[in-house]
PDB file of C-alpha atoms and ligand atoms in Angstrom:
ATOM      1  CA  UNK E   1     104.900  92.202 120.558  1.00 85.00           C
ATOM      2  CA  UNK E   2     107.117  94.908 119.247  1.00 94.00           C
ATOM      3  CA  UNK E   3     106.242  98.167 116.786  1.00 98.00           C
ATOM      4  CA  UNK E   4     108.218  97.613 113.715  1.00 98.00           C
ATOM      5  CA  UNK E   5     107.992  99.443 110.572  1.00 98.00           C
ATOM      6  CA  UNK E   6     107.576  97.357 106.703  1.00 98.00           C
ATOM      7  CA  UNK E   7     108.301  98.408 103.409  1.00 99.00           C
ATOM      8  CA  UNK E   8     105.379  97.581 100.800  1.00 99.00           C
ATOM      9  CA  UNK E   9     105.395  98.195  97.549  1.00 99.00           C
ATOM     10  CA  UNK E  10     102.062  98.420  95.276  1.00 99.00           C
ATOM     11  CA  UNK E  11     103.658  97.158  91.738  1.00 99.00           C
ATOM     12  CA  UNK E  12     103.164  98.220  88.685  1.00 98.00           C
ATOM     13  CA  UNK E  13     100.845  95.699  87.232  1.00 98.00           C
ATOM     14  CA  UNK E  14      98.511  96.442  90.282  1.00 98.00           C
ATOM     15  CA  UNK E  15      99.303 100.347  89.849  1.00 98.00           C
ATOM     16  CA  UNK E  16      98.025 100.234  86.167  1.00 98.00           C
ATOM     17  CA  UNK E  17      94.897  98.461  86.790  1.00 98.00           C
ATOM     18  CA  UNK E  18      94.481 101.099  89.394  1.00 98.00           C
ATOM     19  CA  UNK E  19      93.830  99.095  92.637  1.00 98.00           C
ATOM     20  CA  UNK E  20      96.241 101.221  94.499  1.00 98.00           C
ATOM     21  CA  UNK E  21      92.465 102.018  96.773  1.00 98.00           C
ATOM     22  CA  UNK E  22      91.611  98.448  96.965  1.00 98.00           C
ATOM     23  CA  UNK E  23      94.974  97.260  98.284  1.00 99.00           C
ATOM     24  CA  UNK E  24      95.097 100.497 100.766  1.00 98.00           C
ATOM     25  CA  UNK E  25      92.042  99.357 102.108  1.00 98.00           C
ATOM     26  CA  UNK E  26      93.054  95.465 102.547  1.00 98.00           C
ATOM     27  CA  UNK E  27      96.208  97.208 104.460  1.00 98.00           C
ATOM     28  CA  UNK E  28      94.262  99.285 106.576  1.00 98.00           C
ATOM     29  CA  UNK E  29      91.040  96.723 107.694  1.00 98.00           C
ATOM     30  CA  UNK E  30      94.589  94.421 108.889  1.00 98.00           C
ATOM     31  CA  UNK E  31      95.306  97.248 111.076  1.00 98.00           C
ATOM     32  CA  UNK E  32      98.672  98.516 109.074  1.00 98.00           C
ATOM     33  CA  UNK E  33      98.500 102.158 109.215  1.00 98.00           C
ATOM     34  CA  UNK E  34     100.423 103.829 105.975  1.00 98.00           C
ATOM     35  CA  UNK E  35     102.592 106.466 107.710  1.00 98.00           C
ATOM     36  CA  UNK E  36     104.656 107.500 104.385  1.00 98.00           C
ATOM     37  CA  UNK E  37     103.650 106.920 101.175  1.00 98.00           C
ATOM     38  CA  UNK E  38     104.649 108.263  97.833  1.00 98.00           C
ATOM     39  CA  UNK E  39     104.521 107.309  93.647  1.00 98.00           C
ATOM     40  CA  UNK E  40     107.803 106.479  91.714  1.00 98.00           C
ATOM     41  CA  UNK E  41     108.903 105.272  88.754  1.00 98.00           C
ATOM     42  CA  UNK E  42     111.931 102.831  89.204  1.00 98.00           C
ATOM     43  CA  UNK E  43     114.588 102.854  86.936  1.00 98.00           C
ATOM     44  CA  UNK E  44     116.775  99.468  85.966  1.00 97.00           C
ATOM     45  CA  UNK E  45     119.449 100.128  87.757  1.00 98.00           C
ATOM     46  CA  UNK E  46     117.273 101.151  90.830  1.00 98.00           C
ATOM     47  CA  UNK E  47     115.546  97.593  90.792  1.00 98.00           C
ATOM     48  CA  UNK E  48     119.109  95.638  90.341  1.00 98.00           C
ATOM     49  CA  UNK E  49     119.847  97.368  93.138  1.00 98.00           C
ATOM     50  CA  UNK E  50     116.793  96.345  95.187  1.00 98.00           C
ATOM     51  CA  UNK E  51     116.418  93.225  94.234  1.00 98.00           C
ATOM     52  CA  UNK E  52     120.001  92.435  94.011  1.00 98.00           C
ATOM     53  CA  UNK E  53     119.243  89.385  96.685  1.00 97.00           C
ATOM     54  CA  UNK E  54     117.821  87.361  93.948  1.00 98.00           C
ATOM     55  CA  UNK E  55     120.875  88.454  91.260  1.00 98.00           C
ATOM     56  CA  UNK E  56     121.582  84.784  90.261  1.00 98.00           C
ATOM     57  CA  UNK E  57     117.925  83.556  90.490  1.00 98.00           C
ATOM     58  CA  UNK E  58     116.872  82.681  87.339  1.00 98.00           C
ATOM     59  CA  UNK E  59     113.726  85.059  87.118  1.00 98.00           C
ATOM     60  CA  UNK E  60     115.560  88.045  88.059  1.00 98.00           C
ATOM     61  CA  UNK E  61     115.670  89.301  84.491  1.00 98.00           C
ATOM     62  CA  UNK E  62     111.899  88.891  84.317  1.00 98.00           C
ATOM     63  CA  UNK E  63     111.319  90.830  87.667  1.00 98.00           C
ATOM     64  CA  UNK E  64     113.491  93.784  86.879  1.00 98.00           C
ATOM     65  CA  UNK E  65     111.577  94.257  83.607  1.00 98.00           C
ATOM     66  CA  UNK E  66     108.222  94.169  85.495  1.00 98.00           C
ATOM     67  CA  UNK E  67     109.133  96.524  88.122  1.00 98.00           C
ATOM     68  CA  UNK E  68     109.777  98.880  85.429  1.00 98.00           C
ATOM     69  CA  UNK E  69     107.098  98.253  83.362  1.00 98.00           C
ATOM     70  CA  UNK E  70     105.300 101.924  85.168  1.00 98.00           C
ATOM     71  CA  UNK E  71     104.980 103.750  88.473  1.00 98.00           C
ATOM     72  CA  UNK E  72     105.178 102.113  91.794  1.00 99.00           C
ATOM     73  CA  UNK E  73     103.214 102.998  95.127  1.00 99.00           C
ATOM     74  CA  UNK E  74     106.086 103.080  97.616  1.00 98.00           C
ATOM     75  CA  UNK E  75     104.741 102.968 101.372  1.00 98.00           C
ATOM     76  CA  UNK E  76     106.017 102.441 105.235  1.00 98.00           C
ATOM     77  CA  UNK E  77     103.704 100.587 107.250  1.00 98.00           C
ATOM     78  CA  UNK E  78     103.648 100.541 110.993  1.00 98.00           C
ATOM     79  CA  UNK E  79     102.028  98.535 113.430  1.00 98.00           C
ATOM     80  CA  UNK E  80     102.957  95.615 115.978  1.00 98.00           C
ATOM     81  CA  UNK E  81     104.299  92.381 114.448  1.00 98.00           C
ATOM     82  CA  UNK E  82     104.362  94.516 110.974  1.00 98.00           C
ATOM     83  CA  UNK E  83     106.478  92.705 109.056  1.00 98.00           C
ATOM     84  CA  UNK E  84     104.866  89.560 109.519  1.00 98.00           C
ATOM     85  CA  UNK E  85     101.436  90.684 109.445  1.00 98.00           C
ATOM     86  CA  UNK E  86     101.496  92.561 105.910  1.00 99.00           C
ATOM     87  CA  UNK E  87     103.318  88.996 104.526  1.00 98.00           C
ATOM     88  CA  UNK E  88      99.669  87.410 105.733  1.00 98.00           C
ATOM     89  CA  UNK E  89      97.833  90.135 104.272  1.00 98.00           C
ATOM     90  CA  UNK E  90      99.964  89.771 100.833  1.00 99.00           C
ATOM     91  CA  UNK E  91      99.533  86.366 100.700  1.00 98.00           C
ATOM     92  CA  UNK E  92     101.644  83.626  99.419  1.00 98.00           C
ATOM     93  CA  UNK E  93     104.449  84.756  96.595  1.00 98.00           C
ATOM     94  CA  UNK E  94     102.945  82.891  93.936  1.00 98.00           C
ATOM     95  CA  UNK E  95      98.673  83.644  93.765  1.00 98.00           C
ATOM     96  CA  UNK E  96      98.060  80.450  92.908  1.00 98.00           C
ATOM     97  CA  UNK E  97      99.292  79.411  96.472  1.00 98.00           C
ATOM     98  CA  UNK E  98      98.061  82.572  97.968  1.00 98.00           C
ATOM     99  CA  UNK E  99      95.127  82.119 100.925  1.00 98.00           C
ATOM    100  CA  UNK E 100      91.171  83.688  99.977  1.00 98.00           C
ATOM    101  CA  UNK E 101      91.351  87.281 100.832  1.00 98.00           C
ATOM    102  CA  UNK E 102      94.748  88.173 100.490  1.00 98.00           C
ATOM    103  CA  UNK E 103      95.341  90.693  98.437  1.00 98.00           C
ATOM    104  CA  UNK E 104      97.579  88.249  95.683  1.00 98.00           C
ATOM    105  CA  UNK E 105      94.701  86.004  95.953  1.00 98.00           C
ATOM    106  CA  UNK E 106      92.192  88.585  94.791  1.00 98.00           C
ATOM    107  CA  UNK E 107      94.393  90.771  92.473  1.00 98.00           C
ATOM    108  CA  UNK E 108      98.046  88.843  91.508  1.00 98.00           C
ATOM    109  CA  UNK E 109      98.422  88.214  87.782  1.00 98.00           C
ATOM    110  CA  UNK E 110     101.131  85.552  88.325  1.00 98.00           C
ATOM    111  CA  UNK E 111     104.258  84.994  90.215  1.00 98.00           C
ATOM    112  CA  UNK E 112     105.716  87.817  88.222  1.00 98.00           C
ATOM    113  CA  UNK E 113     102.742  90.190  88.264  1.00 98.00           C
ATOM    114  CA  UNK E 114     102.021  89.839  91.679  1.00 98.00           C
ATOM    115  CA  UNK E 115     101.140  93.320  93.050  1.00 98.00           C
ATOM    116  CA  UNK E 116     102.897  93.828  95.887  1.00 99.00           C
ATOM    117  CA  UNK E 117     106.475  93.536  97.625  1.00 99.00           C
ATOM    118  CA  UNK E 118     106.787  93.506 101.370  1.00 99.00           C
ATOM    119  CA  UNK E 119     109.605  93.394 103.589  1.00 98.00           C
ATOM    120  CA  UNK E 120     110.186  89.690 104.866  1.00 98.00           C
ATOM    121  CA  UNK E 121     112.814  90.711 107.975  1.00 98.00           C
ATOM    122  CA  UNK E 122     113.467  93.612 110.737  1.00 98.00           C
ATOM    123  CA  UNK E 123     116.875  93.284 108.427  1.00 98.00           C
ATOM    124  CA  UNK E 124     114.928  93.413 105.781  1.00 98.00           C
ATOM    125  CA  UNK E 125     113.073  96.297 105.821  1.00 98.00           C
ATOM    126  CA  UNK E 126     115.647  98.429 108.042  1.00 98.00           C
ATOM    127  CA  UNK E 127     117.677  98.294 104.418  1.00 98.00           C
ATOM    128  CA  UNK E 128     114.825  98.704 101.811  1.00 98.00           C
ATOM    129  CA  UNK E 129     112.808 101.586 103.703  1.00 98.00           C
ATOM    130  CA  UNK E 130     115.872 103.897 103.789  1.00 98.00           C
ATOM    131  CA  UNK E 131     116.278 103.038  99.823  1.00 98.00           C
ATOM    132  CA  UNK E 132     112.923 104.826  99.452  1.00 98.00           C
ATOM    133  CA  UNK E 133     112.620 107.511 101.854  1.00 98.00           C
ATOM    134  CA  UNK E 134     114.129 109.692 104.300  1.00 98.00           C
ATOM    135  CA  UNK E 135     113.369 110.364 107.918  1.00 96.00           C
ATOM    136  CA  UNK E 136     111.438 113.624 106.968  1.00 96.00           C
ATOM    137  CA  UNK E 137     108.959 111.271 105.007  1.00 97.00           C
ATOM    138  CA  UNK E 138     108.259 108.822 107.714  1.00 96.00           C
ATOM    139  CA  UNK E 139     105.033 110.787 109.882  1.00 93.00           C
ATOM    140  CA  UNK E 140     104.224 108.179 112.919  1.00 88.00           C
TER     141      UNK E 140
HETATM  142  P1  LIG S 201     108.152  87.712  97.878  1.00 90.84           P
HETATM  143  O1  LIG S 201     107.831  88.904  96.989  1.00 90.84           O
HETATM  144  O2  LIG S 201     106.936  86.928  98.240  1.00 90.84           O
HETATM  145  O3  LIG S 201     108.982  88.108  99.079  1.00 90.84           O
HETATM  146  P2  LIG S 201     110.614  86.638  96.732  1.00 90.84           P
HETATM  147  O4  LIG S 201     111.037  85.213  96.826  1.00 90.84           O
HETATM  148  O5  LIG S 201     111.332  87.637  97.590  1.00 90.84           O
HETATM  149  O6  LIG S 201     109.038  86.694  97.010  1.00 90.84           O
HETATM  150  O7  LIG S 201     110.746  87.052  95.213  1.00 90.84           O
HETATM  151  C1  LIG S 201     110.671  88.407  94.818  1.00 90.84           C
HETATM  152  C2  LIG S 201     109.735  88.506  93.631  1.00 90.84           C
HETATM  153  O8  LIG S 201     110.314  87.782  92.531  1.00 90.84           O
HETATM  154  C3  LIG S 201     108.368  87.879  93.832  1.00 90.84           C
HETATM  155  O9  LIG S 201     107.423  88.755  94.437  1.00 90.84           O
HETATM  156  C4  LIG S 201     107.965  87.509  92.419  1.00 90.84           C
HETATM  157  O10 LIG S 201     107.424  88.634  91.711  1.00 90.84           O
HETATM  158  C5  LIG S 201     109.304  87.144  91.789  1.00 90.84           C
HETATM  159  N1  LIG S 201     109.510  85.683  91.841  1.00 90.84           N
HETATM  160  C6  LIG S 201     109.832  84.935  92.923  1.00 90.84           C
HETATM  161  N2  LIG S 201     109.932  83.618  92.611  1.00 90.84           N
HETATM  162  C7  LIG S 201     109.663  83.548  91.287  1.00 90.84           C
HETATM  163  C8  LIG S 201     109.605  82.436  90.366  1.00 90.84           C
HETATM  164  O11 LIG S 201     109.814  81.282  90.713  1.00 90.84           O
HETATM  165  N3  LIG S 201     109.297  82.769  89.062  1.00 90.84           N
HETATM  166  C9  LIG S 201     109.051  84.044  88.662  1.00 90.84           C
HETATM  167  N4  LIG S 201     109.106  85.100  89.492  1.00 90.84           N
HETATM  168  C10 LIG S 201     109.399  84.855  90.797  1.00 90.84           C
HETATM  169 MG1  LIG S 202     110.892  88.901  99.149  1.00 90.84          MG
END
């Protein structure tokens, strides 16, 4: 079992309807502890750029538009096994898929309004943490 750290993002269809608590709290009872957290606003080109993976997927015109749509909870997460254990507590991509209790079972939308990102690799989220914070941010 090793420490690692995971990006998660609280999107902005799940920021609007306010559930940023509700989705802390399904974070924290899984034993992720937020150790930096902030509020954003993304811009276009700031999405492209994260999500630039999935440039020639054919919904990544839909997904840049919805990450823009408002603000954005951006958080690190720590704990051991992170990465894989906030993709359980996220549940499956699409909520129809997604287990009972996860937290896109109980508050996704739809693929596209999902309400939250997380890192899927050590790779992964050693790229997209950096995008959102520096080391002064991170508080272990
Ligand atoms: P993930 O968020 O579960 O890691 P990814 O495959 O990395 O899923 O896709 C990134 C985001 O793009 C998803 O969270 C979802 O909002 C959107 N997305 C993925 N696949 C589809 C699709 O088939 N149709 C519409 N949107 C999709
Ligand atoms: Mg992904």
């Amino acid at each position: 079992m090793t420490i690692q750290q995971t990006l998660s993002i609280i999107k902005p269809d799940a920021v609007r309807r306010n559930l940023t608590g509700q989705i802390n709290a399904k974070i924290e009872e899984a034993g992720l502890r937020i150790i930096a957290q902030k509020r954003h606003r993304l811009t276009k080109e700031q999405t492209q750029a994260f999500y630039a993976v999935h440039a020639e997927r054919s919904f990544y015109e839909d997904l840049c538009n919805a990450m823009t749509l408002g603000p954005i909870i951006v958080q690190v997460l720590e704990e051991e096994e992170a990465i894989a254990k906030y993709r359980e507590v996220m549940g499956a991509t699409n909520p129809s898929n997604a287990a009972p209790e996860t937290i896109r079972y109980e508050f996704g939308e739809s693929v596209t309004f999902n309400s939250v990102h997380g890192s899927d690799a050590p790779e992964t989220a050693a790229k997209e943490i950096p995008f959102f914070f520096s080391q002064i941010e991170i508080l272990r």
